[in-house]
Amino acid sequence: MGMEKEKNLHRLQCSYASLDESFEISKESYRGQQYSHIYYARLNLMRSLLYSLVSNWKPFSPVCPVLELEEGKECVIIGTLYKHMKLKPRVLDEYSKEKSTIPLVKPHNFIHSDDYLILEDEKGRVKLGGNFISPSVYATGVVVALHGKESGAGDFLVLDVLEAGLPPQIDRPLKSREDKYVVFLSGLSIGRSNSNPLQFQLLIDHITGHLGDEMEQSIASQIVHVIIAGNSVEIPPGLLNGQNLASKDLSRIAEPIKELDIMLNQIAAGLPLDIMPGPNDPSNFALPQQPLHRCLFPGSSAYNTFRSCTNPHCFELDNVRFLGTAGQNVDDLDKYSEAKDKLEFMERTLRWRHLAPTAPNTLGCYPYTDKDPFLIDICPHVYFVGNQNKYETRIIKGSEGQLVRLICVPKFNETGVAVVLNLKDLECHALSFGTQLSS
Amino acid sequence: MNKGGRKRPPPPSQPSPSNPPKNQALNQEDDFVDEDVFLNETLISEDEESLILRDIEHRQALADRLAKWTRPPLSPDYLGQSRSVLFQQLEMDYVIGESHKELLPNSSGSAAIIRIFGVTKEGHSVCCNVHGFEPYFYISCPPGMRPDDISHFHQILEARMREANRNSNVGKLVRRIELVQKRSIMYYQQSDSHPFLKIVVALPTMVASCRGILDRGIQLDGLGMKTFMTYESNVLFTLRFMIDCNIVGGNWIELLAGKYKKTSKTLTYCQLEFDCLYSELISHTPEGEYSKMAPFRILSFDIECAGRKGHFPEPSHDPVIQIANLVTLQGEDQPLIRNVMTLKSCSPIVGVDVMSFDTEREVLLAWRDFIREADPDVIIGYNICKFDLPYLIERAATLKIVEFPFLGRIRNSRVRVKDTTFSSRQYGTRESKEVMIEGRVQFDLLQVMQRDYKLSSYSLNSVSAHFLSEQKEDVHHSIISDLQNGNPETRRRLAVYCLKDAYLPQRLLDKLMFIYNYVEMARVTGVPISFLLSRGQSIKVLSQLLRKAKQKNLVLPNAKQAGSEQGTFEGATVLEAKAGYYEKPIATLDFASLYPSIMMAYNLCYCTLVTPEDARKLNLPPESVNKTPSGETFVKSDLQKGILPEILEELLAARKRAKADLKEAKDPLEKAVLDGRQLALKISANSVYGFTGATVGQLPCLEISSSVTSYGRQMIEHTKKLVEDKFTTLNGYEHNAEVIYGDTDSVMVQFGISTVEEAMNLGREAAEYISGTFIKPIKLEFEKIYYPYLLISKKRYAGLFWTKPDNFDKMDTKGIETVRRDNCLLVKNLVTDCLHKILIDRDIPGAVQYVKNAISDLLMNRMDLSLLVITKGLTKTGDDYEVKAAHVELAERMRKRDAATAPNVGDRVPYVIIKAAKGAKAYERSEDPIYVLENNIPIDPHYYLENQISKPILRIFEPILKNASKDLLHGSHTRSISISTPSNSGIMKFATKQLTCIGCKALLRKEDHTLCSHCKGREAELYCKTVAQVSELEMLFGRLWTQCQECQGSLHQDVLCTSRDCPIFYRRKKAQKDMAEAKTQLDRWSF
């Protein structure tokens, strides 16, 4: 650090507004409610939305409930898709006679050429036919409008599909401002046998301005926010399987968390930090995952810059709207449908206006009775998912001029990559940390 | 409404073992009696007919709707009778009507008319009235009877018959008596034939009454009182007809143009209805073109009834609210018709014709009209014979809808309902109602399942889970009424279930190839298809025997009474099992069709048996006879070829042919036919032996059956000796072979070598060597290797099954697969998983650890409750049981709690055993699993440990471990026990709840919510633990509830299913409750 030209670098600030309220379930409880309500709520909202679009899309076709289909008559039906999947693992299989002899064909993806789609509204369902709608693209839980007619065999021959499309977007504030950076991190997996503490320490030193020359420090000073998108710790497997534990083992549970607290302490002392829970974190399993408990972070939680958030997480920084998850929504779609890359899944969820359509079917979620919190009613400017295999990003444009930055945040533990986003122009780059000693 | 166990009126669900009241049970077996049905009596009067017709006019709208389902119209050449009619016959019966004047100009009065119902290959329905075939039987002609004497005898018999049949308006009761040359099938006889009298009577039932007269004796001039042994007097008339015309069940029959006449008056709903003479029928052997199946119509249906709360639906009270129908053409995969008839409006269902009516009367009549229009040849369903059909008929009677029960093919002929008891040694006694629907074959899948498969439960749900791996949503009958009383949507929901219940039997039928297998069985054995389900095994053998005997000019005595005097005989042999866990390959040497081969090899038959007196008298050369190990004498085939061996040879040769053709066949339909045939042939060959041993059967002959088993025993012993003598180190083999076990027709050998391949070679060598020492066609085959092999005791073993050296085929278990219903699922899972670990993973320590973990889980109250549920059928009410039983007591207690949901007679009662006061009887400790879940009632882990788990587990481990019992059941893992506190017990009402520390269970001070001061420092770890539990439950909750959504086929509606047969039912309920508790626990942290 240059001693003579001592110049005070001030970290830039930005305004922050949390929009997580709809993901908080602290008041909710399990009173015997089932999952039908959440589908019902989803369908109701989406239908009124799609209904308004249908008049432009197919002005001459009537919209018809599934039960009132007549053979040969062209019409539009709106409902929730259900994908029948041959290879989908079922909890019932645990009880079948040959349970241990049949391995999963492909544990990472359950698509099969025999899969087919069904469209369902509150009253009935109909099997979809024809080549227009490809089962591999869609997943259970998506609400769409379909144009077509009932064929003789009781199938609905699909001639056209209408998705809701990108939701409306609030205008992004004018560009004419200074560079401000947001850092995305995920998959620290502290506590995993192969985790490398140095990598993370380097990252911390970088963003807190303890690394590099003045030039670098001045860049660091422009970092205004850090988002940790899930899977920060990994508790050794076998410790939490319900068997009674000796107290020595019990304390091992908390070790990774203590380490995390120490690391986060360093960040929180310097700049605002949002931490989201992921599937491996000590949080609940079902979406929305609730904020990691403060008692886990006795050190960092003392700072008001430290925020423990829900997953999914929605917030605004200088009026730029962010929406993101720890990755479960996209990973689940990847198991039950197909796309060329993860970004495409992200794009689809936006077009379907639903963050996690496969919840509750294959993705655990809280059984809401009155709403579906995963519906996306306002288009974010930045949409990120954590814990992906590699860093990918793209900007997509909506039909009404919406611009969305999509980001796949890679697992830091495996790639050493963090993602940096410039709030000014939504430009994005990777920040890579390597600790190999050889050149 | 096919809820299998639930709604079935008391079924003796498992065939009761054969021993108890043997005579009674067996007397009823195959008590073949003809029942004359008089055509005129079954038809209703003209007035009534016009009433019904008028009614039909009123219903024209419906008729139009139904009309689209009628059969294809007849082509002109059919209408003009200018072509021959070729059809596959499916059902056959006879009625008594006026003798046909044109066809039979010489006779008059009543006569039996055989009606053959069938389908042409274009799908036209056919009813063929066959005239001129007369019932008859034989007696042996008393020596010295001359033609004059015969006519005299005729007069006396006629007179005696008159007395017995006073009301008959038939001209001549005994039509003719002919002198014929025949021979009895019984015993070896040197002369070719003897004179017999063939007595032809007017009507089929007169065979029995005439036989009675002759059995009791008849006064003859010059001969005094004389009784006669009758021959073939117990053959059913239709079967007699089929045998004499060479017709076998389900074959194709042809009538050339000009040889048949259109009936003068249409009496049936068939498209082609004609009269002909029996001699004009051309019966085609089911081969080549004629082995195909006609496109006959199969109706699968199901009804729903709205029961009152707390009662099983009864036709006198509870309305039929829905009837779902599915009609499929044989050979097509998609149904032709799908419809549902509902009482009150019902929202539409895609692809299904929904017909709604305002009154029950309309629903029933619509169904009747539907049956008439769709005209099914085969009616299938689940428990239709005992429930659905009788219910419909009785319901119609209650509502006084006289025009309902016309479901048969005969116009204006009312269906008849009979109470029948079907008993057989093999299937036990079953009471049922028989609804006779003329011209349509009834095929109740429940009966078929009970016949063909041994399952732990026969509910439609568990059967379809077993064969189709599909769970069926089950709606409790108390909900059915609510759904019916709701709106069109809720009724639609009900209709969807109803349709599924109609669809599943069809799926089962397709999947298990029942049509092919049963039609082929009918063809092979020669009996009508309907006999296969309504009668026992022996008629199939009898039919073949009669056919063969006819060719050989032999007649079968009616030797019914002979059986009861004969004693029992020694059964099959079992070599003592050397229990143990064998880690070297065990070769299995099997006798291929042992009993049939023995009968063939030693020419065992009725007609080759030499009675002891004859043996002395005839002085047969010793080289021409076989003396069996049981001491009987049979002549060899050079003197007299037995007809049983001949039948068997033909069956086995035909099976070989069918198997060879099966290999060649490409067309899947053809394959299905051939596979069904080879199976039928195999079963038939094996049932011949049983026929001779059925002590009260049709023609028992214990000399044959005891000889067969004695030879069998000899062969097993012989094999054991040869193997152990030949495969020794002395003879240059690596090890001494050891026979470790032998059962009826197989011997297990340990050759001592350690690779599967070597064992296979030695096995083959042994099989070939030993086969050489037997008379053909007895053959020892090497089939498989067991490696490793766990032999527990006789008839109980498990092992990996190898037929090729590289890979095992499967895990094979006998006798230890605890499919017993009164075991809980835990036992079954434990046993299967342990065997898996022992045999496939070869991980004995792993298996031990697994059992220990499971026991620990059980004691620590961590066990999934659904694994502990025991289920028993409630067959009668509590008072009728002599001994108090757990499930009966529980049903009583549940009735006191809530009569609406309590199990009724016919339901299956699930229960768990709970912890109760010391000394409480087991039956007092049963409790409803749901109640247990809701009230945190502790289960009794020791009951499960001692009464359920211990025996089956020890059985497996005893051959493996030294101190199995001590290690597994009393180790350190059994030390800690956790019992939940019931929330409803008396004392709890007086207790105040106080929070305890989540970490150490210490009572908390008022200001603390979560942890005591001592545990504060461990906050993080304790929180992690709590949240991990929540997270695990959430995952389970999601998986279970979405599975049930999937099963019910709807995302937007709540799951209603209460199928207690479903493996996840209790788990789902438990997850729901646990989730709520865990969430509250977690909320304590949010301070």
Tab-separated table of C-alpha atoms in Angstrom, chain A residues 11-132:
chain	number	residue	atom	x	y	z
A	11	ARG	CA	-16.525	2.900	-0.110
A	12	LEU	CA	-19.488	3.856	-2.196
A	13	GLN	CA	-22.942	3.425	-0.794
A	14	CYS	CA	-26.188	2.503	-2.306
A	15	SER	CA	-29.762	2.341	-1.161
A	16	TYR	CA	-31.198	-1.050	-0.218
A	17	ALA	CA	-34.767	-2.209	0.019
A	18	SER	CA	-35.709	-5.735	0.949
A	19	LEU	CA	-38.660	-7.261	-0.834
A	20	ASP	CA	-38.536	-10.621	0.905
A	21	GLU	CA	-41.729	-10.179	2.831
A	22	SER	CA	-43.757	-12.473	0.629
A	23	PHE	CA	-41.265	-15.275	1.182
A	24	GLU	CA	-41.463	-15.219	4.947
A	25	ILE	CA	-43.551	-17.923	6.509
A	26	SER	CA	-42.985	-17.296	10.181
A	27	LYS	CA	-46.697	-16.780	10.773
A	28	GLU	CA	-47.759	-19.757	8.751
A	29	SER	CA	-48.266	-23.197	10.173
A	30	TYR	CA	-49.130	-26.705	9.077
A	31	ARG	CA	-52.782	-27.194	9.835
A	32	GLY	CA	-53.463	-30.091	7.548
A	33	GLN	CA	-53.610	-28.051	4.375
A	34	GLN	CA	-52.650	-29.731	1.126
A	35	TYR	CA	-50.977	-28.634	-2.041
A	36	SER	CA	-54.089	-28.118	-4.102
A	37	HIS	CA	-54.464	-24.538	-2.849
A	38	ILE	CA	-51.185	-23.347	-4.191
A	39	TYR	CA	-52.016	-24.695	-7.641
A	40	TYR	CA	-55.422	-23.175	-7.375
A	41	ALA	CA	-54.014	-19.766	-6.483
A	42	ARG	CA	-51.460	-20.018	-9.268
A	43	LEU	CA	-54.006	-20.984	-11.865
A	44	ASN	CA	-56.403	-18.253	-10.822
A	45	LEU	CA	-53.884	-15.472	-11.129
A	46	MET	CA	-52.285	-16.764	-14.271
A	47	ARG	CA	-55.588	-17.378	-15.944
A	48	SER	CA	-56.790	-13.813	-15.608
A	49	LEU	CA	-53.430	-12.740	-16.951
A	50	LEU	CA	-53.505	-15.129	-19.906
A	51	TYR	CA	-57.146	-14.364	-20.508
A	52	SER	CA	-56.262	-10.746	-21.204
A	53	LEU	CA	-53.713	-11.875	-23.778
A	54	VAL	CA	-55.889	-14.391	-25.567
A	55	SER	CA	-58.082	-11.787	-27.244
A	56	ASN	CA	-55.067	-10.575	-29.218
A	57	TRP	CA	-53.591	-13.984	-29.745
A	58	LYS	CA	-56.602	-15.926	-31.016
A	59	PRO	CA	-59.398	-13.412	-31.365
A	60	PHE	CA	-61.773	-15.893	-32.930
A	61	SER	CA	-61.390	-18.842	-30.649
A	62	PRO	CA	-63.531	-19.126	-27.562
A	63	VAL	CA	-61.890	-19.899	-24.244
A	64	CYS	CA	-63.308	-23.088	-22.938
A	65	PRO	CA	-63.009	-25.054	-19.652
A	66	VAL	CA	-61.452	-28.455	-20.133
A	67	LEU	CA	-64.707	-30.197	-19.355
A	68	GLU	CA	-66.610	-28.415	-22.070
A	69	LEU	CA	-64.378	-29.445	-24.918
A	70	GLU	CA	-66.222	-30.736	-27.913
A	71	GLU	CA	-64.758	-33.006	-30.459
A	72	GLY	CA	-63.344	-31.119	-33.432
A	73	LYS	CA	-64.193	-27.651	-32.190
A	74	GLU	CA	-61.242	-25.268	-32.124
A	75	CYS	CA	-60.837	-23.383	-28.892
A	76	VAL	CA	-58.399	-22.099	-26.296
A	77	ILE	CA	-57.935	-23.823	-22.972
A	78	ILE	CA	-56.030	-22.456	-20.004
A	79	GLY	CA	-54.692	-24.614	-17.267
A	80	THR	CA	-51.773	-26.058	-15.389
A	81	LEU	CA	-49.529	-28.492	-17.201
A	82	TYR	CA	-48.819	-31.848	-15.695
A	83	LYS	CA	-46.074	-33.936	-17.190
A	84	HIS	CA	-46.462	-37.664	-16.920
A	85	MET	CA	-42.995	-39.091	-16.583
A	86	LYS	CA	-42.130	-42.724	-16.795
A	87	LEU	CA	-38.778	-42.448	-15.080
A	88	LYS	CA	-39.757	-40.049	-12.363
A	89	PRO	CA	-38.764	-41.579	-9.045
A	90	ARG	CA	-41.775	-42.130	-6.852
A	91	VAL	CA	-41.920	-42.501	-3.141
A	92	LEU	CA	-44.098	-45.558	-3.718
A	93	ASP	CA	-41.198	-47.343	-5.367
A	94	GLU	CA	-39.596	-47.631	-1.986
A	95	TYR	CA	-42.227	-50.198	-1.235
A	96	SER	CA	-42.181	-52.152	-4.426
A	97	LYS	CA	-40.866	-55.643	-4.335
A	98	GLU	CA	-37.773	-55.121	-6.401
A	99	LYS	CA	-36.849	-51.892	-4.743
A	100	SER	CA	-33.216	-52.621	-4.369
A	101	THR	CA	-32.634	-54.243	-7.709
A	102	ILE	CA	-33.692	-51.471	-10.054
A	103	PRO	CA	-31.242	-48.607	-10.043
A	104	LEU	CA	-32.255	-45.224	-11.305
A	105	VAL	CA	-31.661	-45.144	-15.011
A	106	LYS	CA	-30.149	-41.705	-15.007
A	107	PRO	CA	-30.081	-40.097	-11.607
A	108	HIS	CA	-29.603	-36.596	-12.965
A	109	ASN	CA	-32.373	-36.450	-15.504
A	110	PHE	CA	-35.648	-38.305	-15.712
A	111	ILE	CA	-36.806	-37.460	-19.202
A	112	HIS	CA	-38.033	-40.277	-21.367
A	113	SER	CA	-39.392	-40.286	-24.883
A	114	ASP	CA	-42.721	-41.666	-23.620
A	115	ASP	CA	-43.381	-38.638	-21.432
A	116	TYR	CA	-46.508	-36.724	-22.229
A	117	LEU	CA	-48.264	-33.586	-21.081
A	118	ILE	CA	-51.673	-33.139	-19.544
A	119	LEU	CA	-53.457	-29.835	-19.132
A	120	GLU	CA	-55.580	-29.469	-16.073
A	121	ASP	CA	-57.920	-26.840	-14.752
A	122	GLU	CA	-59.857	-26.975	-11.495
A	123	LYS	CA	-62.333	-29.420	-12.886
A	124	GLY	CA	-60.774	-31.665	-15.365
A	125	ARG	CA	-57.723	-32.700	-17.277
A	126	VAL	CA	-57.011	-33.604	-20.836
A	127	LYS	CA	-54.069	-35.328	-22.426
A	128	LEU	CA	-52.247	-33.197	-24.959
A	129	GLY	CA	-51.414	-34.526	-28.375
A	130	GLY	CA	-49.728	-33.352	-31.524
A	131	ASN	CA	-46.143	-32.358	-32.148
A	132	PHE	CA	-46.508	-28.690	-31.478
